[in-house]
Structures are given as structure tokens and as C-alpha cells.
């Protein structure tokens, strides 16, 4: 059974420019709930950073035999006066195997902030000097909706990313190193070769369209729907006469802002690279471990700072847009959506 909330009764924005209504509402929500959202952002980003640091330390500890082997090979090549070019294949495999852990950590933090921001949009919370009943209800709601929102991130990733990865792997098997050898499968310059070589770009374009169509799914899940129902609602709201244009008009500036902030913060954090490298090399006497830790340090700081600065704005904006797009839709939810939302 679906309960009627305040945003279900809300009329569409009166402004002639729908995007201006979304922007004004977003900043109004951020201003009205700045203490709640700032506190949630600090807690989520802080805990995520601590968990990421502990995970990175554990990964470096597990990969330490690789770093030791690289150090010993460097010493031997230096002894025989030969140049040494280390092979990072083993480290790449370690990074690929541990990538799901960091994606899970990033998804958990994003899901928590999306739940907070969506609840702030729909509940109209106000922050007092002490924890109010609204704040207590907010925290309870966030804990309740965290799993569905995280499930939406997982399902969306499974929908969007396998296609371009699979197509790229298959295309590389047909156009890779075996070309111009006795085992070549396609002749270079032929139209089959051209089609296969272009297939990863086409698959990436399809993945971008899918990601675009499912951009509102986390906000829908935070609003009370189940994971599958949230994906369906995002799809139905996006592929409408005005929905796609409004989602695109919101997503492009936010993506550009996020990319710009990430680039700026990583550049500003570059002085950490020699500092971390020097300290870790002095402590461990392993140049390669210190080298890779120095590379990762500015990137980690940049990701955390970017998340703290842009995630509250992004999550709130998509929650407001989802609220605005579904407000004029007066038709009752379908049976599948109701079943998913009550699951």
C-alpha cells in the first residue's frame, strides 16, 4: 500500500522555465537543511575515507611480496649494471581484483547521502540547535532506505557497464595483436574490421544512454520504491517529452562541475606525492611501495574532497528533479511498482 506524502500533492512549478524551478528548489533545500546535510556529509565522507584508508593498507600488505620482488630485481639489475624496467602486471591484477571493494565503498557513501538528500527534499526538514524529531525520523528513514538505494546502484552498474566491457574484449580479440600474422581473423582495412573496431565506441554510447535513462533511479529508491521499481520509474520519467531534456540539462552541468572539482583538487594535492613517497620509503625501505602510494595519495584526497563538495548538491538536485517530474503524473502506480516498494 502506497502512502500519500507531501510531494504527492505538490503542483508543478509555476515558472515558465522548469529548470529554473528545479535549481531554485535545490538551493532552497540545501539552505534550509544545511546543518543536517553538512553533518551527514562530514560523517559519510569521513567514514568512507577511514574505511578506504584501512582497505588500502590491507591491500598494500597483501601485495607486499610483489613490491619486495620488484625491489630485489631492481637491486640485482643495478648490481649487474643493466637497466631495469619493472613489470606492473601483477599490480594491475591486484588493482582489478580489489576494485569492487572501492566501488562498494563509493556506492555505500553515495547511497547514504542520496537517502539523506531525498528525505530532506520530501520532508521539508528544518534544523534546530538540538536534534529534533524530524532529524530522528530522517536518520531512521535513511537507515531504512540505504539498502534499496545501494541495490539500485548495483543493478544500474550491472545494466550499464557489462555491455561496453564485453564488446571491447570481443573486439580486441578480433582486431588485437594477432592482426598481420598467420592467425589473423579480419583483414586490416576491410569493412568487417572497421565495424568491429568501431563497436566499442557504439557500445559505450549505448551505455551512456542507459546511464542517462537510469539517472533518477537512486532518488526514486530513496523516495520509497524498491530497486526494480525505481529503475522502471527512472526509465519512464526520462523518456518523456520534457523529462529527457530536463535530466540532460541537469546532468551535464553537474558532471562538468564534478570533473572540474576533481581535477582541481587532485592538482592541489600533488605536493602530497613526494611527501608520502619520502616518508614511506624511509619507513619501509621499499621504493616501489612508496612510489605507488605517492601516486594514489593525491587521487584519494581529490576523490574525498570532490565527494564532500559535489555529492550533496548532485543528490539533492536529482531528488528535486525526480520530485518535479513525477508531481504532474496523477496516474496510480502499477502493480509491479507497488509490489517492489513494499518488498
Short mmCIF file of C-alpha atoms in Angstrom, two decimals:
data_model
loop_
_atom_site.label_atom_id
_atom_site.label_comp_id
_atom_site.label_asym_id
_atom_site.label_seq_id
_atom_site.Cartn_x
_atom_site.Cartn_y
_atom_site.Cartn_z
CA UNK A 1 0.00 0.00 0.00
CA UNK A 2 1.42 3.39 -1.01
CA UNK A 3 1.08 6.32 1.38
CA UNK A 4 0.47 9.83 0.12
CA UNK A 5 3.22 12.24 1.12
CA UNK A 6 3.53 15.98 0.87
CA UNK A 7 5.26 15.92 -2.52
CA UNK A 8 2.47 13.79 -3.99
CA UNK A 9 0.12 16.78 -3.58
CA UNK A 10 2.53 19.38 -4.86
CA UNK A 11 1.68 21.24 -8.05
CA UNK A 12 4.15 21.61 -10.91
CA UNK A 13 6.47 24.60 -10.78
CA UNK A 14 4.72 27.77 -11.82
CA UNK A 15 7.78 29.16 -13.54
CA UNK A 16 7.87 29.17 -17.32
CA UNK A 17 11.36 27.69 -17.17
CA UNK A 18 11.19 24.26 -15.48
CA UNK A 19 14.93 24.06 -14.95
CA UNK A 20 14.88 27.34 -13.01
CA UNK A 21 12.30 25.81 -10.66
CA UNK A 22 14.50 22.77 -10.06
CA UNK A 23 17.56 24.94 -9.44
CA UNK A 24 15.75 27.28 -7.07
CA UNK A 25 14.21 24.39 -5.14
CA UNK A 26 17.58 22.62 -4.90
CA UNK A 27 19.35 25.59 -3.35
CA UNK A 28 16.38 26.28 -1.08
CA UNK A 29 16.58 22.70 0.26
CA UNK A 30 20.35 22.98 0.71
CA UNK A 31 19.99 26.28 2.54
CA UNK A 32 17.10 25.15 4.75
CA UNK A 33 18.77 21.87 5.74
CA UNK A 34 22.39 22.98 5.66
CA UNK A 35 23.21 21.76 9.16
CA UNK A 36 21.67 18.31 8.64
CA UNK A 37 23.20 17.85 5.21
CA UNK A 38 26.60 19.18 6.27
CA UNK A 39 26.68 16.84 9.26
CA UNK A 40 25.66 13.86 7.16
CA UNK A 41 28.26 14.72 4.51
CA UNK A 42 31.05 15.01 7.09
CA UNK A 43 30.10 11.68 8.67
CA UNK A 44 29.72 9.80 5.39
CA UNK A 45 32.87 11.19 3.75
CA UNK A 46 34.89 10.80 6.95
CA UNK A 47 33.86 7.20 7.50
CA UNK A 48 34.36 6.41 3.81
CA UNK A 49 37.83 7.94 3.88
CA UNK A 50 38.76 5.96 7.00
CA UNK A 51 37.41 2.73 5.53
CA UNK A 52 39.22 3.42 2.26
CA UNK A 53 42.50 4.06 4.08
CA UNK A 54 42.21 0.82 6.05
CA UNK A 55 41.34 -1.08 2.88
CA UNK A 56 44.32 0.42 1.07
CA UNK A 57 46.65 -0.52 3.92
CA UNK A 58 45.34 -4.09 3.83
CA UNK A 59 45.81 -4.28 0.04
CA UNK A 60 49.37 -2.98 0.27
CA UNK A 61 50.07 -5.56 2.98
CA UNK A 62 48.73 -8.37 0.78
CA UNK A 63 50.69 -7.07 -2.22
CA UNK A 64 53.91 -6.62 -0.25
CA UNK A 65 55.58 -9.76 -1.73
CA UNK A 66 55.13 -8.17 -5.17
CA UNK A 67 56.79 -4.95 -4.01
CA UNK A 68 59.60 -6.98 -2.40
CA UNK A 69 60.22 -8.93 -5.60
CA UNK A 70 60.34 -5.71 -7.62
CA UNK A 71 62.83 -4.21 -5.14
CA UNK A 72 65.06 -7.28 -5.26
CA UNK A 73 65.01 -7.32 -9.07
CA UNK A 74 65.95 -3.65 -9.13
CA UNK A 75 68.89 -4.30 -6.80
CA UNK A 76 70.08 -7.21 -8.96
CA UNK A 77 69.86 -5.28 -12.23
CA UNK A 78 71.67 -2.37 -10.61
CA UNK A 79 74.39 -4.82 -9.45
CA UNK A 80 74.93 -6.19 -12.96
CA UNK A 81 74.71 -2.65 -14.37
CA UNK A 82 71.70 -3.33 -16.58
CA UNK A 83 68.66 -1.05 -16.90
CA UNK A 84 65.60 -2.27 -15.04
CA UNK A 85 62.07 -1.73 -16.31
CA UNK A 86 59.70 -3.21 -13.77
CA UNK A 87 56.64 -5.17 -14.87
CA UNK A 88 53.46 -3.86 -13.21
CA UNK A 89 51.20 -6.68 -14.49
CA UNK A 90 50.84 -8.23 -11.03
CA UNK A 91 49.91 -4.89 -9.51
CA UNK A 92 47.31 -4.30 -12.22
CA UNK A 93 45.74 -7.67 -11.41
CA UNK A 94 45.68 -6.78 -7.70
CA UNK A 95 44.02 -3.45 -8.55
CA UNK A 96 41.38 -5.13 -10.72
CA UNK A 97 40.62 -7.74 -8.05
CA UNK A 98 40.20 -5.11 -5.33
CA UNK A 99 38.30 -2.58 -7.47
CA UNK A 100 34.87 -3.98 -6.42
CA UNK A 101 35.71 -3.16 -2.79
CA UNK A 102 36.24 0.51 -3.60
CA UNK A 103 33.17 0.60 -5.84
CA UNK A 104 31.15 -0.85 -2.95
CA UNK A 105 32.59 1.77 -0.61
CA UNK A 106 31.82 4.58 -3.05
CA UNK A 107 28.32 3.24 -3.68
CA UNK A 108 27.58 2.94 0.04
CA UNK A 109 28.58 6.54 0.69
CA UNK A 110 26.61 7.79 -2.31
CA UNK A 111 23.55 5.77 -1.24
CA UNK A 112 23.69 7.20 2.27
CA UNK A 113 23.91 10.79 1.03
CA UNK A 114 21.19 10.20 -1.58
CA UNK A 115 18.89 8.92 1.16
CA UNK A 116 19.55 11.96 3.33
CA UNK A 117 19.10 14.46 0.48
CA UNK A 118 15.94 12.81 -0.84
CA UNK A 119 14.41 12.75 2.62
CA UNK A 120 15.31 16.41 3.07
CA UNK A 121 13.55 17.24 -0.21
CA UNK A 122 10.35 15.35 0.54
CA UNK A 123 10.05 16.04 4.28
CA UNK A 124 10.93 19.75 4.33
CA UNK A 125 13.11 19.36 7.40
CA UNK A 126 14.35 22.25 9.49
CA UNK A 127 17.37 22.04 11.74
CA UNK A 128 17.33 23.41 15.26
CA UNK A 129 20.12 23.75 17.79
CA UNK A 130 19.44 20.22 19.04
CA UNK A 131 18.35 17.01 17.35
CA UNK A 132 14.66 17.48 16.50
CA UNK A 133 12.07 14.73 15.99
CA UNK A 134 12.37 15.45 12.26
CA UNK A 135 16.09 14.68 12.39
CA UNK A 136 15.45 11.46 14.28
CA UNK A 137 12.87 10.43 11.66
CA UNK A 138 15.37 11.39 8.95
CA UNK A 139 18.04 9.11 10.39
CA UNK A 140 15.57 6.25 10.75
CA UNK A 141 14.42 6.76 7.15
CA UNK A 142 18.00 6.82 5.90
CA UNK A 143 18.78 3.53 7.62
CA UNK A 144 15.62 2.03 6.12
CA UNK A 145 16.27 3.19 2.55
CA UNK A 146 20.04 2.62 2.45
CA UNK A 147 19.81 -0.98 1.24
CA UNK A 148 17.32 -0.29 -1.61
CA UNK A 149 19.37 2.68 -2.82
CA UNK A 150 22.59 0.66 -2.71
CA UNK A 151 20.79 -2.15 -4.58
CA UNK A 152 19.81 0.39 -7.25
CA UNK A 153 23.45 1.44 -7.68
CA UNK A 154 24.42 -2.22 -8.03
CA UNK A 155 21.67 -3.05 -10.52
CA UNK A 156 22.37 0.08 -12.54
CA UNK A 157 26.04 -0.82 -12.76
CA UNK A 158 25.16 -4.34 -13.90
CA UNK A 159 22.86 -2.92 -16.56
CA UNK A 160 25.21 -0.23 -17.85
CA UNK A 161 28.80 -1.47 -17.75
CA UNK A 162 28.93 -5.16 -18.84
CA UNK A 163 27.99 -4.31 -22.44
CA UNK A 164 30.91 -1.95 -23.28
CA UNK A 165 33.40 -4.15 -21.41
CA UNK A 166 32.26 -7.30 -23.19
CA UNK A 167 32.18 -5.64 -26.61
CA UNK A 168 35.65 -4.14 -26.05
CA UNK A 169 37.07 -7.55 -25.08
CA UNK A 170 35.49 -9.29 -28.09
CA UNK A 171 36.58 -6.55 -30.49
CA UNK A 172 40.14 -6.71 -29.18
CA UNK A 173 40.19 -10.47 -29.78
CA UNK A 174 39.37 -9.81 -33.46
CA UNK A 175 41.47 -6.70 -34.04
CA UNK A 176 44.27 -7.15 -31.50
CA UNK A 177 47.84 -8.39 -31.71
CA UNK A 178 47.00 -11.33 -33.99
CA UNK A 179 46.37 -8.95 -36.92
CA UNK A 180 49.01 -9.13 -39.67
CA UNK A 181 50.01 -12.61 -38.55
CA UNK A 182 49.11 -16.06 -39.78
CA UNK A 183 46.29 -16.23 -37.19
CA UNK A 184 44.57 -13.01 -38.23
CA UNK A 185 40.77 -13.23 -38.35
CA UNK A 186 39.97 -9.94 -40.10
CA UNK A 187 41.89 -8.16 -42.79
CA UNK A 188 43.04 -4.71 -41.76
CA UNK A 189 41.20 -2.03 -43.73
CA UNK A 190 38.23 -4.22 -44.67
CA UNK A 191 34.70 -3.17 -43.73
CA UNK A 192 34.27 -6.04 -41.20
CA UNK A 193 37.47 -4.88 -39.50
CA UNK A 194 36.20 -1.28 -39.44
CA UNK A 195 32.85 -2.30 -37.97
CA UNK A 196 34.44 -4.44 -35.28
CA UNK A 197 36.98 -1.73 -34.42
CA UNK A 198 34.15 0.83 -34.05
CA UNK A 199 31.91 -1.45 -31.98
CA UNK A 200 33.40 -0.44 -28.56
CA UNK A 201 32.56 3.21 -29.25
CA UNK A 202 29.00 2.25 -30.21
CA UNK A 203 28.67 0.12 -27.07
CA UNK A 204 29.98 2.99 -24.95
CA UNK A 205 27.36 5.28 -26.49
CA UNK A 206 24.61 2.79 -25.63
CA UNK A 207 25.98 2.55 -22.08
CA UNK A 208 25.86 6.35 -21.74
CA UNK A 209 22.23 6.34 -22.89
CA UNK A 210 21.35 3.64 -20.37
CA UNK A 211 23.15 5.51 -17.59
CA UNK A 212 21.32 8.67 -18.59
CA UNK A 213 17.92 6.92 -18.58
CA UNK A 214 18.55 5.50 -15.10
CA UNK A 215 19.92 8.69 -13.54
CA UNK A 216 16.80 9.22 -11.39
CA UNK A 217 16.69 5.66 -10.04
CA UNK A 218 18.59 6.33 -6.75
CA UNK A 219 16.28 9.25 -5.95
CA UNK A 220 13.25 7.07 -6.71
CA UNK A 221 14.56 4.30 -4.43
CA UNK A 222 15.28 6.81 -1.66
CA UNK A 223 11.69 8.03 -2.05
CA UNK A 224 10.28 4.63 -1.13
CA UNK A 225 10.35 2.37 -4.20
CA UNK A 226 12.05 -0.98 -4.49
CA UNK A 227 15.15 -1.34 -6.68
CA UNK A 228 13.41 -2.66 -9.81
CA UNK A 229 10.52 -0.26 -9.47
CA UNK A 230 12.99 2.63 -9.09
CA UNK A 231 14.75 1.66 -12.31
CA UNK A 232 11.42 1.45 -14.13
CA UNK A 233 10.28 4.82 -12.82
CA UNK A 234 13.54 6.48 -13.85
CA UNK A 235 13.19 5.00 -17.32
CA UNK A 236 9.57 6.14 -17.67
CA UNK A 237 10.25 9.66 -16.37
CA UNK A 238 13.32 10.17 -18.57
CA UNK A 239 11.83 9.02 -21.87
CA UNK A 240 9.08 11.62 -21.96
CA UNK A 241 8.67 14.78 -24.00
CA UNK A 242 10.25 17.04 -21.36
CA UNK A 243 11.87 14.54 -18.99
CA UNK A 244 14.90 13.71 -21.12
CA UNK A 245 15.72 17.36 -21.80
CA UNK A 246 15.44 18.26 -18.13
CA UNK A 247 17.57 15.33 -16.99
CA UNK A 248 20.19 16.19 -19.62
CA UNK A 249 20.13 19.89 -18.68
CA UNK A 250 20.79 18.92 -15.07
CA UNK A 251 23.25 16.07 -15.61
CA UNK A 252 25.67 17.84 -17.96
CA UNK A 253 26.48 20.84 -15.69
CA UNK A 254 26.76 18.59 -12.63
CA UNK A 255 29.09 16.20 -14.49
CA UNK A 256 31.23 19.13 -15.67
CA UNK A 257 31.31 20.57 -12.14
CA UNK A 258 32.32 17.23 -10.64
CA UNK A 259 35.06 16.68 -13.23
CA UNK A 260 36.39 20.21 -12.76
CA UNK A 261 36.45 19.98 -8.96
CA UNK A 262 38.15 16.58 -9.11
CA UNK A 263 40.83 17.85 -11.49
CA UNK A 264 41.43 20.95 -9.37
CA UNK A 265 41.61 19.11 -6.04
CA UNK A 266 43.96 16.44 -7.41
CA UNK A 267 46.26 19.15 -8.77
CA UNK A 268 46.21 21.00 -5.46
CA UNK A 269 47.00 17.75 -3.63
CA UNK A 270 50.02 16.89 -5.81
CA UNK A 271 52.51 18.12 -3.15
CA UNK A 272 51.42 15.10 -1.12
CA UNK A 273 53.05 12.80 -3.67
CA UNK A 274 56.74 13.42 -2.82
CA UNK A 275 55.88 13.76 0.88
CA UNK A 276 54.16 10.36 1.08
CA UNK A 277 56.82 8.77 -1.11
CA UNK A 278 59.67 10.03 1.05
CA UNK A 279 58.05 9.10 4.37
CA UNK A 280 57.03 5.61 3.26
CA UNK A 281 60.37 4.86 1.62
CA UNK A 282 62.21 5.86 4.79
CA UNK A 283 59.87 3.69 6.88
CA UNK A 284 59.84 0.59 4.65
CA UNK A 285 62.99 0.90 2.52
CA UNK A 286 60.90 -0.14 -0.46
CA UNK A 287 60.95 2.34 -3.31
CA UNK A 288 58.10 0.76 -5.31
CA UNK A 289 55.60 0.65 -2.45
CA UNK A 290 56.39 4.28 -1.68
CA UNK A 291 56.16 5.21 -5.37
CA UNK A 292 52.66 3.78 -5.87
CA UNK A 293 51.43 5.10 -2.53
CA UNK A 294 52.60 8.56 -3.58
CA UNK A 295 50.66 8.25 -6.84
CA UNK A 296 47.46 7.23 -5.04
CA UNK A 297 47.56 9.83 -2.24
CA UNK A 298 46.53 12.92 -4.29
CA UNK A 299 43.87 10.91 -6.12
CA UNK A 300 42.34 9.69 -2.85
CA UNK A 301 42.31 13.20 -1.38
CA UNK A 302 40.79 14.57 -4.59
CA UNK A 303 38.00 11.98 -4.59
CA UNK A 304 37.11 12.64 -0.94
CA UNK A 305 37.11 16.43 -1.31
CA UNK A 306 35.12 16.24 -4.54
CA UNK A 307 32.56 13.95 -2.91
CA UNK A 308 32.17 16.32 0.04
CA UNK A 309 31.70 19.35 -2.23
CA UNK A 310 29.55 17.95 -5.04
CA UNK A 311 27.61 14.92 -3.79
CA UNK A 312 25.13 16.85 -1.60
CA UNK A 313 24.36 19.20 -4.48
CA UNK A 314 24.08 16.37 -7.02
CA UNK A 315 21.93 14.11 -4.86
CA UNK A 316 19.63 16.97 -3.85
CA UNK A 317 19.26 18.19 -7.43
CA UNK A 318 18.28 14.75 -8.76
CA UNK A 319 15.89 14.24 -5.86
CA UNK A 320 14.23 17.58 -6.64
CA UNK A 321 14.06 16.78 -10.36
CA UNK A 322 12.52 13.38 -9.62
CA UNK A 323 10.00 15.10 -7.35
CA UNK A 324 9.14 17.68 -10.03
CA UNK A 325 8.84 15.18 -12.87
CA UNK A 326 6.52 12.83 -11.04
CA UNK A 327 4.35 15.53 -9.42
CA UNK A 328 2.17 16.11 -12.54
CA UNK A 329 1.72 12.36 -13.05
CA UNK A 330 -1.59 11.62 -11.38
CA UNK A 331 -1.98 8.03 -12.59
CA UNK A 332 -1.72 5.42 -9.82
CA UNK A 333 1.39 3.24 -9.66
CA UNK A 334 1.33 -0.06 -11.43
CA UNK A 335 1.05 -3.32 -9.53
CA UNK A 336 4.72 -4.18 -10.09
CA UNK A 337 5.87 -0.89 -8.62
CA UNK A 338 3.66 -1.35 -5.57
CA UNK A 339 4.92 -4.87 -5.02
CA UNK A 340 8.54 -3.77 -5.31
CA UNK A 341 8.06 -0.79 -3.00
CA UNK A 342 6.52 -2.93 -0.28
CA UNK A 343 9.15 -5.66 -0.60
#
